[in-house]
């Protein structure tokens, strides 16, 4: 199809065992995959000691979001992409009858997308060629949802503990209201709110909000980083490795702007998806399928693209090294 | 750790043209080989970044993908019906089932046992996968199907009991509230509604969450294990009562954790069949004003039991091929050649 073959340039790094003096020379060379024996001939263009690079590019939120918005239409702009995109969406929609299976599947698929974008694979969408591939994504999704639940247990406990207080405050109000309507209570509405409800509610509600926000903004991105590591290593034990969790916190901290931008994008598209779902569910029967397509197009795909580009930022600014996890196989 | 490594790293740019594809850029096993002064030196390297053209969503060869696979598998699934004898065998059973549905509810065990025989035949690698209709075989289908239905009920009994009890709690709570309301109206009740609700509301939420978790566990844990045990039963490797044997259960769980992809793939497929067939039957029944009910068992046999039996048969094949289920009668090489 293409008349002139495109040239690819790889930037390679050598481990510390190679001395500065014994570095490769500029000129013809062969790149070998020692496992498969695959060989690629090419040229070494330049050899240089690595410059210390700092992530000094400020992630501007508006250009970032507009770039992510454009990615929503990316699959539709390609001839093959369109049909593949629609067939995956159709599989997901056909699963929407049993909502759980669908959400398992789509999470596994997202992990595949994140991996492919992060590793700069020539094709973004992970291949689905047989039923076992669908099953593989479902299995991945079960694992991810289960582990996300375990990560979220402290948050849920806190919310439940403070939630009871909130319910209590609400019921106290109800109690006052009943008394008030039957004339037993003399305190006025605003008087009651000011003296009883608000102080009660304020404390528990504010605590709930703070815990929810803090916990989510810390743990959810860390979980995403951990799932990137899982995608590289394919070992589920990595999720409970204390060292790796601390390492993920370090990754998050050192690229906090990019991470938070991706997390905000995640929240935004999840919100859009939920709204669209609500809207479509007003249509009987077909609405379920339409909602599934909408969720796939406006939540799941852009979300995975966002985290995929985030993983790529991590790799290229060298805070995350996939090779380290790949060798642990 | 990264920072220390970074200072001793050297970077090289390596370029190659598009005609050479390098799929694996994992970095775990890459080496750069170069001739320096007539001597070949291999450097272990990892890829830092590439400047290759931007990625596409789908590649051109991706089109030989799922739908083609599905199409081929559908072709294989329908292939036995090209033979008139096979078609008549299934049709004969279908017609028999049509009559049986009036006599007594023998349909379900018979159809299920028949389906098990498809699984057995596919698992064993038989050339004929359509079950025969000899009187003795029919008795066997019926017996095996009955065992399967009982065992299935036992497997899902805890689930059913739990849901029943849990829902029962809901209704009891509702009844309590109503009773409380009555006695309050008659001025006999001392406890305030606020106190009452405070005591009961958290339990409501708890029940709901518990139900959800139990359904989830059944879907992702018990169902696949039950299906693997069913395949073993179909292949005649365990007896009916072995469904309740902890060792068998553990072995099925082990197989599931080793190869979840195939099991869950088939799970998805059978769910899809169930849904589509239910939809089709619903439409047929409403369009024919219920008359289609006369031949419904035959339609279900063709549209639901056959594809589901075939799907479980495919799973049985996979499990036998991978050696998770003992290979019946044949050596592995011979078996693989058969397929």
XYZ file of C-alpha atoms in Angstrom:
668
model
C 0.000 0.000 0.000
C 2.662 2.506 1.027
C 5.285 3.158 -1.616
C 8.060 4.185 0.762
C 8.475 2.172 3.914
C 8.483 4.338 7.006
C 11.506 4.361 9.242
C 11.107 3.557 12.891
C 13.486 4.903 15.462
C 13.896 3.199 18.768
C 15.661 4.730 21.695
C 17.460 1.966 23.471
C 18.988 1.922 26.915
C 21.752 -0.275 28.195
C 21.936 -1.590 31.728
C 24.605 -0.305 34.057
C 26.855 -3.289 33.356
C 27.876 -1.741 30.005
C 30.691 0.715 30.514
C 30.863 4.094 28.883
C 33.959 3.013 26.928
C 32.465 -0.196 25.603
C 29.344 1.365 24.215
C 28.173 0.427 20.709
C 29.475 2.408 17.742
C 27.474 4.370 15.222
C 26.813 2.141 12.234
C 24.977 -0.990 11.097
C 23.665 -3.278 13.805
C 21.175 -6.052 14.353
C 18.479 -6.081 17.013
C 17.704 -9.589 18.199
C 14.890 -10.865 20.312
C 16.740 -13.601 22.127
C 13.561 -15.461 23.021
C 11.964 -15.721 19.617
C 15.141 -15.292 17.587
C 13.527 -12.521 15.562
C 16.122 -10.227 13.944
C 15.827 -6.690 12.665
C 18.665 -5.004 10.810
C 19.123 -1.277 11.065
C 21.482 1.501 12.005
C 22.709 2.867 15.280
C 22.314 6.586 14.694
C 23.607 8.059 17.875
C 25.093 6.950 21.144
C 25.067 9.285 24.084
C 25.062 9.200 27.839
C 21.549 9.747 29.018
C 20.685 13.276 29.936
C 19.008 13.831 33.236
C 15.481 14.589 32.299
C 12.910 16.125 34.477
C 9.257 16.232 33.781
C 9.090 19.979 33.268
C 6.233 20.011 30.833
C 3.288 21.461 32.626
C 0.202 19.478 31.859
C -2.244 22.115 30.902
C -5.649 20.815 31.687
C -7.621 22.305 28.772
C -5.353 21.131 25.926
C -5.082 17.782 27.659
C -8.832 17.366 27.823
C -9.364 18.490 24.233
C -6.766 15.961 23.116
C -8.543 13.260 25.061
C -11.879 14.341 23.607
C -10.481 13.929 20.109
C -9.436 10.406 20.976
C -13.086 9.483 21.492
C -13.523 9.552 17.710
C -10.153 7.967 16.916
C -11.415 4.441 16.169
C -14.230 5.776 13.991
C -11.784 7.532 11.697
C -10.218 4.295 10.512
C -11.667 1.832 8.062
C -10.789 -1.271 10.060
C -10.956 0.496 13.385
C -14.619 1.289 12.894
C -15.717 -2.307 12.406
C -13.541 -3.602 15.201
C -14.741 -0.884 17.562
C -18.344 -1.628 16.728
C -17.892 -5.379 17.140
C -16.333 -4.960 20.595
C -19.123 -2.562 21.532
C -21.609 -5.158 20.262
C -20.052 -7.862 22.424
C -20.222 -5.537 25.405
C -23.822 -4.610 24.618
C -24.796 -8.260 24.261
C -23.420 -8.740 27.765
C -25.434 -5.871 29.154
C -28.276 -8.326 29.781
C -26.171 -9.637 32.628
C -24.664 -6.385 33.741
C -21.956 -7.957 35.845
C -20.389 -10.005 33.073
C -20.279 -6.924 30.866
C -18.482 -4.844 33.447
C -15.974 -7.649 34.032
C -15.335 -7.946 30.318
C -14.890 -4.255 29.721
C -12.410 -3.871 32.587
C -10.267 -6.664 31.235
C -10.422 -5.115 27.796
C -9.410 -1.728 29.199
C -6.340 -3.308 30.731
C -5.405 -4.650 27.306
C -5.807 -1.178 25.778
C -3.691 0.404 28.517
C -0.975 -2.179 27.923
C -0.970 -1.686 24.155
C -0.823 2.107 24.386
C 1.813 2.007 27.105
C 4.048 -0.407 25.182
C 3.518 1.450 21.894
C 2.085 -1.549 20.144
C 1.241 -0.817 16.512
C -2.411 -1.672 17.195
C -4.256 -0.249 20.190
C -7.249 -2.549 20.502
C -6.284 -5.896 22.020
C -7.080 -8.738 19.695
C -10.270 -10.713 20.175
C -10.139 -13.694 17.886
C -11.921 -16.433 19.741
C -14.229 -17.024 22.670
C -11.279 -17.727 24.951
C -10.096 -14.127 24.414
C -13.461 -12.854 25.610
C -13.119 -15.209 28.568
C -9.616 -13.917 29.255
C -10.914 -10.355 29.537
C -13.745 -11.483 31.808
C -11.261 -13.313 34.046
C -9.023 -10.225 34.175
C -12.025 -8.076 34.987
C -13.120 -10.364 37.828
C -9.640 -10.110 39.305
C -9.484 -6.320 38.930
C -12.932 -5.686 40.400
C -12.261 -8.021 43.309
C -8.944 -6.356 44.104
C -10.398 -2.872 43.689
C -13.014 -3.874 46.235
C -10.297 -5.007 48.649
C -8.462 -1.706 48.126
C -11.697 0.141 48.854
C -12.699 -1.760 51.994
C -11.313 0.901 54.396
C -13.183 3.595 52.499
C -16.431 1.643 52.574
C -16.033 1.001 56.312
C -15.451 4.682 56.998
C -18.400 5.702 54.870
C -20.668 3.219 56.596
C -19.549 4.349 60.055
C -20.125 7.999 59.273
C -23.166 7.203 57.175
C -25.004 5.949 60.247
C -24.444 9.274 61.925
C -25.826 11.024 58.883
C -28.919 8.831 58.884
C -29.301 9.520 62.592
C -29.224 13.265 62.012
C -31.766 12.902 59.211
C -34.064 10.828 61.377
C -33.762 13.290 64.240
C -34.982 15.907 61.826
C -37.862 13.683 60.780
C -38.739 13.169 64.437
C -38.806 16.903 65.019
C -40.886 17.382 61.880
C -43.561 14.910 63.029
C -43.699 16.523 66.448
C -43.817 19.936 64.841
C -46.757 19.055 62.584
C -48.720 17.670 65.503
C -47.997 20.785 67.512
C -45.893 19.244 70.262
C -42.745 21.081 69.268
C -42.387 24.830 69.508
C -38.991 25.278 67.901
C -39.237 26.829 64.420
C -37.874 25.211 61.278
C -34.796 27.373 60.977
C -34.302 27.333 64.671
C -34.210 23.554 64.658
C -31.896 23.370 61.680
C -29.525 25.870 63.225
C -29.448 24.378 66.672
C -29.689 20.634 66.054
C -29.563 19.363 62.473
C -26.772 21.399 61.001
C -24.191 20.818 63.726
C -25.013 17.096 63.694
C -24.971 16.811 59.927
C -22.080 19.101 59.332
C -19.617 17.030 61.212
C -20.463 13.639 59.810
C -21.148 14.885 56.310
C -17.952 16.858 56.085
C -15.971 13.947 57.439
C -17.608 11.656 54.929
C -16.848 13.990 52.070
C -13.260 14.512 53.138
C -12.591 10.823 53.607
C -14.239 9.963 50.315
C -12.319 12.573 48.351
C -8.958 11.990 49.976
C -9.203 8.236 49.850
C -10.407 8.172 46.245
C -7.862 10.618 44.919
C -5.060 8.680 46.553
C -6.115 5.082 46.230
C -7.824 4.992 42.828
C -4.796 6.298 40.872
C -2.495 4.045 42.903
C -4.732 1.144 41.994
C -4.496 2.156 38.343
C -0.710 2.231 38.548
C -0.772 -1.173 40.215
C -2.955 -2.531 37.435
C -0.472 -1.186 34.870
C 2.206 -3.145 36.706
C -0.073 -6.156 36.648
C -0.522 -5.728 32.898
C 3.265 -5.776 32.463
C 3.963 -8.662 34.806
C 0.715 -10.704 34.658
C 1.191 -11.666 38.304
C -1.762 -10.905 40.551
C 0.388 -11.155 43.709
C 1.881 -7.795 42.757
C -1.266 -6.047 44.033
C -0.430 -7.023 47.604
C 3.274 -6.341 47.442
C 3.934 -3.565 49.963
C 7.081 -2.404 48.193
C 5.245 -2.080 44.911
C 2.414 -0.137 46.541
C 4.906 2.330 47.994
C 6.623 2.477 44.610
C 3.261 3.287 43.022
C 2.765 6.101 45.514
C 6.175 7.408 44.475
C 5.198 7.201 40.800
C 1.968 9.040 41.576
C 3.759 11.703 43.577
C 6.502 12.326 41.022
C 4.002 12.685 38.151
C 1.123 13.987 40.199
C -0.101 16.517 37.644
C -0.422 14.021 34.814
C -1.921 11.454 37.155
C -4.520 13.824 38.531
C -5.383 15.013 35.025
C -6.009 11.406 33.982
C -8.036 10.797 37.127
C -10.155 13.898 36.479
C -10.692 12.697 32.929
C -11.770 9.326 34.329
C -14.310 11.044 36.612
C -15.581 13.220 33.787
C -16.187 10.389 31.315
C -17.699 8.197 34.022
C -20.128 11.017 34.757
C -20.963 11.446 31.075
C -21.496 7.696 30.719
C -23.805 7.546 33.734
C -25.875 10.461 32.468
C -26.208 8.892 29.028
C -27.190 5.572 30.604
C -29.899 7.284 32.630
C -31.122 9.002 29.500
C -31.206 5.853 27.358
C -32.876 3.711 29.996
C -36.072 5.652 29.350
C -36.301 3.785 26.041
C -37.766 0.335 26.720
C -35.734 -2.791 25.798
C -33.535 -1.239 23.113
C -32.442 1.367 25.618
C -30.301 -1.223 27.426
C -28.283 -1.819 24.278
C -28.105 1.847 23.362
C -26.913 2.641 26.873
C -24.242 -0.044 26.629
C -22.981 1.371 23.322
C -22.966 4.869 24.806
C -21.083 3.731 27.901
C -18.548 1.936 25.765
C -18.027 4.917 23.480
C -18.047 7.680 26.080
C -16.748 6.025 29.230
C -14.819 2.830 28.733
C -12.854 3.624 25.601
C -11.851 7.229 26.519
C -11.049 6.115 30.054
C -8.697 3.400 28.907
C -7.139 5.793 26.409
C -6.561 8.304 29.197
C -4.868 5.789 31.465
C -2.952 4.342 28.513
C -1.441 7.721 27.696
C -0.721 8.183 31.393
C 1.161 4.874 31.439
C 3.113 6.034 28.421
C 4.030 9.276 30.189
C 5.258 7.221 33.143
C 7.358 5.011 30.926
C 8.838 7.796 28.863
C 9.689 9.933 31.842
C 11.168 6.820 33.386
C 9.255 6.616 36.597
C 7.885 3.225 35.594
C 9.979 0.577 33.909
C 7.964 -2.180 32.229
C 11.087 -4.229 31.558
C 11.568 -4.598 35.301
C 8.173 -6.274 35.579
C 8.463 -8.248 32.380
C 11.638 -9.946 33.604
C 9.907 -11.122 36.760
C 7.805 -13.608 34.798
C 16.552 2.854 42.714
C 15.642 4.211 39.289
C 17.715 7.330 39.735
C 20.871 5.389 40.525
C 20.415 3.237 37.458
C 19.683 6.192 35.268
C 23.074 7.774 35.767
C 24.935 4.803 34.358
C 22.657 4.233 31.397
C 23.652 4.916 27.828
C 21.180 5.741 25.136
C 21.383 4.755 21.498
C 19.064 5.503 18.641
C 18.398 2.600 16.357
C 16.459 2.872 13.171
C 14.917 0.299 10.862
C 12.372 0.487 8.100
C 8.743 -0.461 8.059
C 9.167 -3.664 6.076
C 10.709 -5.282 9.119
C 8.231 -5.666 11.861
C 9.356 -6.023 15.428
C 6.445 -7.106 17.491
C 8.036 -7.783 20.833
C 9.259 -4.583 22.405
C 9.014 -5.911 25.907
C 12.670 -5.258 26.518
C 13.075 -8.377 28.572
C 14.989 -10.290 25.973
C 16.331 -7.812 23.444
C 19.955 -7.668 22.387
C 21.771 -5.302 20.060
C 24.387 -7.128 18.038
C 27.180 -5.226 16.332
C 30.356 -6.039 14.439
C 33.246 -4.039 15.876
C 36.727 -4.796 14.503
C 35.468 -8.080 13.068
C 34.176 -9.151 16.445
C 30.477 -9.566 17.194
C 29.391 -7.982 20.434
C 25.944 -8.467 21.916
C 24.587 -5.749 24.171
C 21.515 -6.454 26.247
C 19.159 -3.529 25.686
C 15.705 -2.342 26.579
C 13.515 -0.056 24.534
C 13.056 3.371 26.044
C 10.772 4.906 23.480
C 9.978 4.744 19.813
C 9.162 7.344 17.244
C 7.311 4.990 14.956
C 4.155 6.148 13.270
C 1.166 6.671 15.514
C -0.708 3.560 16.515
C -3.961 2.528 14.898
C -6.991 1.283 16.706
C -7.161 -1.871 14.624
C -4.729 -3.435 12.199
C -5.680 -4.668 8.755
C -5.127 -8.324 9.624
C -7.346 -7.880 12.663
C -10.283 -8.409 10.377
C -9.682 -12.129 10.508
C -11.074 -11.697 13.968
C -13.890 -12.736 16.183
C -16.726 -12.604 13.676
C -14.887 -14.792 11.226
C -14.112 -17.177 14.049
C -17.734 -17.105 15.141
C -18.813 -17.700 11.543
C -16.516 -20.698 11.199
C -17.635 -22.133 14.526
C -21.272 -21.655 13.543
C -20.541 -23.488 10.331
C -18.988 -26.339 12.306
C -21.895 -26.328 14.704
C -24.429 -26.586 11.871
C -22.376 -29.053 9.822
C -23.906 -32.231 11.330
C -27.327 -31.142 10.087
C -26.182 -31.312 6.479
C -26.417 -35.048 6.926
C -30.096 -36.014 6.663
C -29.742 -38.849 9.158
C -28.390 -36.508 11.834
C -31.086 -33.981 11.120
C -33.764 -36.634 11.395
C -32.299 -37.887 14.670
C -32.605 -34.450 16.255
C -35.963 -33.814 14.615
C -37.235 -37.183 15.843
C -36.281 -36.387 19.406
C -37.836 -32.945 19.015
C -41.137 -34.413 17.839
C -41.070 -36.947 20.665
C -40.485 -34.132 23.145
C -43.437 -32.244 21.702
C -45.688 -35.136 22.665
C -43.973 -35.808 25.942
C -44.656 -32.293 27.162
C -48.351 -33.171 27.311
C -47.907 -36.527 28.944
C -45.566 -35.759 31.778
C -42.659 -33.412 32.385
C -40.006 -35.723 31.027
C -38.622 -33.119 28.674
C -36.124 -31.441 30.887
C -34.136 -34.517 32.026
C -34.239 -36.077 28.566
C -33.051 -32.944 26.760
C -30.335 -32.339 29.317
C -29.104 -35.913 29.164
C -29.106 -35.700 25.383
C -27.026 -32.540 25.625
C -24.593 -34.326 27.939
C -24.105 -36.969 25.275
C -23.067 -34.279 22.781
C -20.517 -33.072 25.326
C -19.229 -36.612 25.797
C -18.927 -37.261 22.088
C -17.075 -34.005 21.467
C -14.826 -34.509 24.469
C -13.889 -37.976 23.295
C -13.241 -36.715 19.788
C -15.898 -38.856 18.132
C -16.569 -38.330 14.464
C -20.321 -38.347 15.066
C -21.455 -35.813 17.580
C -25.198 -36.251 17.155
C -26.470 -38.657 19.837
C -28.337 -41.722 18.660
C -31.886 -42.554 19.664
C -31.656 -46.218 20.625
C -34.030 -47.127 23.461
C -31.173 -47.934 25.813
C -29.430 -44.622 25.052
C -32.644 -42.722 25.615
C -32.955 -44.338 29.023
C -29.355 -43.304 29.739
C -30.008 -39.698 28.671
C -33.017 -39.580 30.907
C -31.187 -41.024 33.901
C -28.146 -38.759 33.505
C -30.303 -35.718 32.891
C -32.289 -36.407 36.027
C -29.107 -36.738 38.094
C -27.852 -33.487 36.592
C -31.043 -31.616 37.434
C -30.959 -32.855 41.024
C -27.283 -31.977 41.409
C -27.787 -28.577 39.874
C -30.578 -27.936 42.344
C -28.292 -29.000 45.187
C -25.476 -26.751 43.953
C -27.734 -23.763 43.755
C -29.730 -24.638 46.854
C -27.653 -22.511 49.260
C -28.081 -19.618 46.877
C -31.832 -20.118 46.639
C -32.190 -20.576 50.390
C -30.146 -17.487 51.055
C -32.106 -15.339 48.636
C -35.348 -16.712 50.041
C -34.390 -16.014 53.654
C -32.957 -12.643 52.798
C -36.046 -11.581 50.878
C -38.104 -12.983 53.694
C -36.360 -10.535 56.002
C -37.503 -7.714 53.767
C -41.123 -8.774 53.958
C -40.946 -9.342 57.703
C -39.612 -5.804 58.116
C -42.407 -4.424 55.961
C -44.965 -6.378 57.981
C -43.443 -5.067 61.217
C -43.732 -1.512 60.003
C -47.363 -2.035 59.028
C -48.153 -3.614 62.411
C -46.362 -0.798 64.183
C -48.508 1.654 62.219
C -51.723 -0.090 63.246
C -50.901 -0.190 66.936
C -49.729 3.413 66.821
C -53.078 4.423 65.384
C -54.803 2.656 68.237
C -52.466 4.400 70.657
C -50.949 1.185 72.004
C -47.412 1.651 70.716
C -44.759 3.376 72.784
C -41.722 3.216 70.481
C -41.289 6.186 68.181
C -41.003 5.598 64.414
C -37.631 7.281 64.408
C -36.231 4.808 66.887
C -37.822 1.950 65.049
C -36.433 2.949 61.648
C -33.050 3.639 63.141
C -33.008 0.095 64.381
C -34.109 -1.474 61.088
C -32.842 0.655 58.206
C -29.185 -0.392 58.366
C -30.317 -4.014 58.230
C -32.180 -3.337 54.984
C -29.056 -1.983 53.334
C -27.020 -4.841 54.713
C -29.399 -7.452 53.322
C -29.300 -5.886 49.894
C -25.510 -5.780 49.826
C -25.278 -9.360 51.032
C -27.637 -10.545 48.296
C -25.574 -8.776 45.687
C -22.327 -10.313 46.936
C -23.806 -13.811 47.037
C -25.126 -13.543 43.480
C -21.699 -12.325 42.386
C -19.907 -15.193 44.082
C -22.238 -17.709 42.499
C -21.758 -16.209 39.081
C -17.983 -16.135 39.091
C -17.184 -19.097 41.327
C -19.879 -21.729 41.581
C -21.203 -21.656 38.031
C -17.844 -22.376 36.306
C -16.954 -25.086 38.822
C -20.338 -26.724 38.350
C -19.870 -26.712 34.577
C -16.442 -28.315 34.750
C -17.821 -31.021 37.041
C -20.678 -31.459 34.573
C -18.208 -32.073 31.753
C -16.444 -34.693 33.857
C -19.796 -36.309 34.528
C -20.712 -36.221 30.856
C -17.441 -37.935 29.985
C -18.269 -40.665 32.478
C -15.258 -39.927 34.669
C -17.238 -39.407 37.838
C -20.509 -40.777 39.146
C -23.555 -38.669 39.906
C -22.946 -38.475 43.640
C -19.403 -37.225 42.983
C -20.894 -33.792 42.343
C -20.940 -33.505 46.134
C -17.472 -34.982 46.577
C -15.151 -32.261 47.968
C -12.157 -33.726 46.138
C -13.960 -33.474 42.805
C -15.082 -29.944 43.654
C -11.511 -28.975 44.488
C -10.186 -30.483 41.281
C -12.762 -28.579 39.232
C -11.805 -25.381 41.049
C -8.167 -26.069 40.206
C -9.000 -26.503 36.529
C -10.993 -23.268 36.607
C -8.132 -21.264 38.100
C -5.711 -22.751 35.568
C -7.782 -21.988 32.506
C -10.397 -19.359 33.345
C -10.343 -17.884 29.829
C -11.917 -20.849 28.053
C -14.458 -21.504 30.796
C -15.617 -17.897 30.992
C -15.652 -17.567 27.204
C -18.099 -20.466 27.007
C -20.032 -18.938 29.907
C -20.510 -15.759 27.888
C -21.556 -17.740 24.835
C -24.188 -19.787 26.682
C -25.588 -16.691 28.379
C -25.909 -15.112 24.968
C -27.702 -18.174 23.597
C -30.092 -18.197 26.546
C -30.888 -14.549 26.019
C -31.323 -14.716 22.258
C -33.428 -17.868 22.406
C -35.652 -16.416 25.119
C -36.142 -13.344 22.966
C -36.920 -15.380 19.843
C -39.369 -17.612 21.697
C -41.064 -14.625 23.274
C -41.533 -13.077 19.834
C -42.683 -16.344 18.246
C -45.176 -17.024 21.005
C -46.636 -13.546 20.862
C -46.752 -13.559 17.058
C -48.498 -16.938 16.900
C -50.873 -16.136 19.773
C -49.425 -19.002 21.771
C -49.905 -21.763 19.199
C -46.188 -22.170 18.759
C -46.245 -23.592 22.278
C -47.249 -26.909 20.702
C -43.860 -27.375 19.078
C -41.829 -25.317 21.524
C -39.725 -28.227 22.862
C -38.529 -28.975 19.331
C -37.581 -25.361 18.704
C -35.764 -25.202 22.021
C -33.940 -28.429 21.208
C -32.606 -26.995 17.966
C -31.977 -23.433 19.079
C -30.851 -23.854 22.664
C -29.858 -27.385 23.614
C -27.864 -28.084 20.494
C -25.693 -24.907 20.573
C -25.217 -25.104 24.325
C -24.259 -28.755 24.147
C -21.871 -27.883 21.344
C -20.342 -25.030 23.369
C -19.781 -27.240 26.419
C -18.382 -29.835 24.042
C -15.863 -27.297 22.761
C -14.886 -26.587 26.352
C -14.562 -30.318 27.018
C -12.257 -30.609 24.010
C -10.115 -27.735 25.247
C -9.847 -29.217 28.722
C -8.974 -32.663 27.395
C -6.451 -31.199 24.967
C -4.745 -29.291 27.753
C -4.719 -32.421 29.876
C -6.889 -31.041 32.673
C -9.431 -33.770 32.164
C -8.065 -37.277 31.727
C -7.996 -38.333 28.125
C -10.574 -40.989 27.420
C -9.530 -44.052 25.488
C -6.936 -42.447 23.262
C -3.329 -41.290 23.461
C -2.743 -37.557 23.367
C -1.110 -37.490 19.917
C -3.858 -39.549 18.404
C -6.492 -37.373 20.052
C -4.986 -34.149 18.771
C -4.805 -35.574 15.270
C -8.485 -36.378 15.415
C -9.508 -32.776 15.904
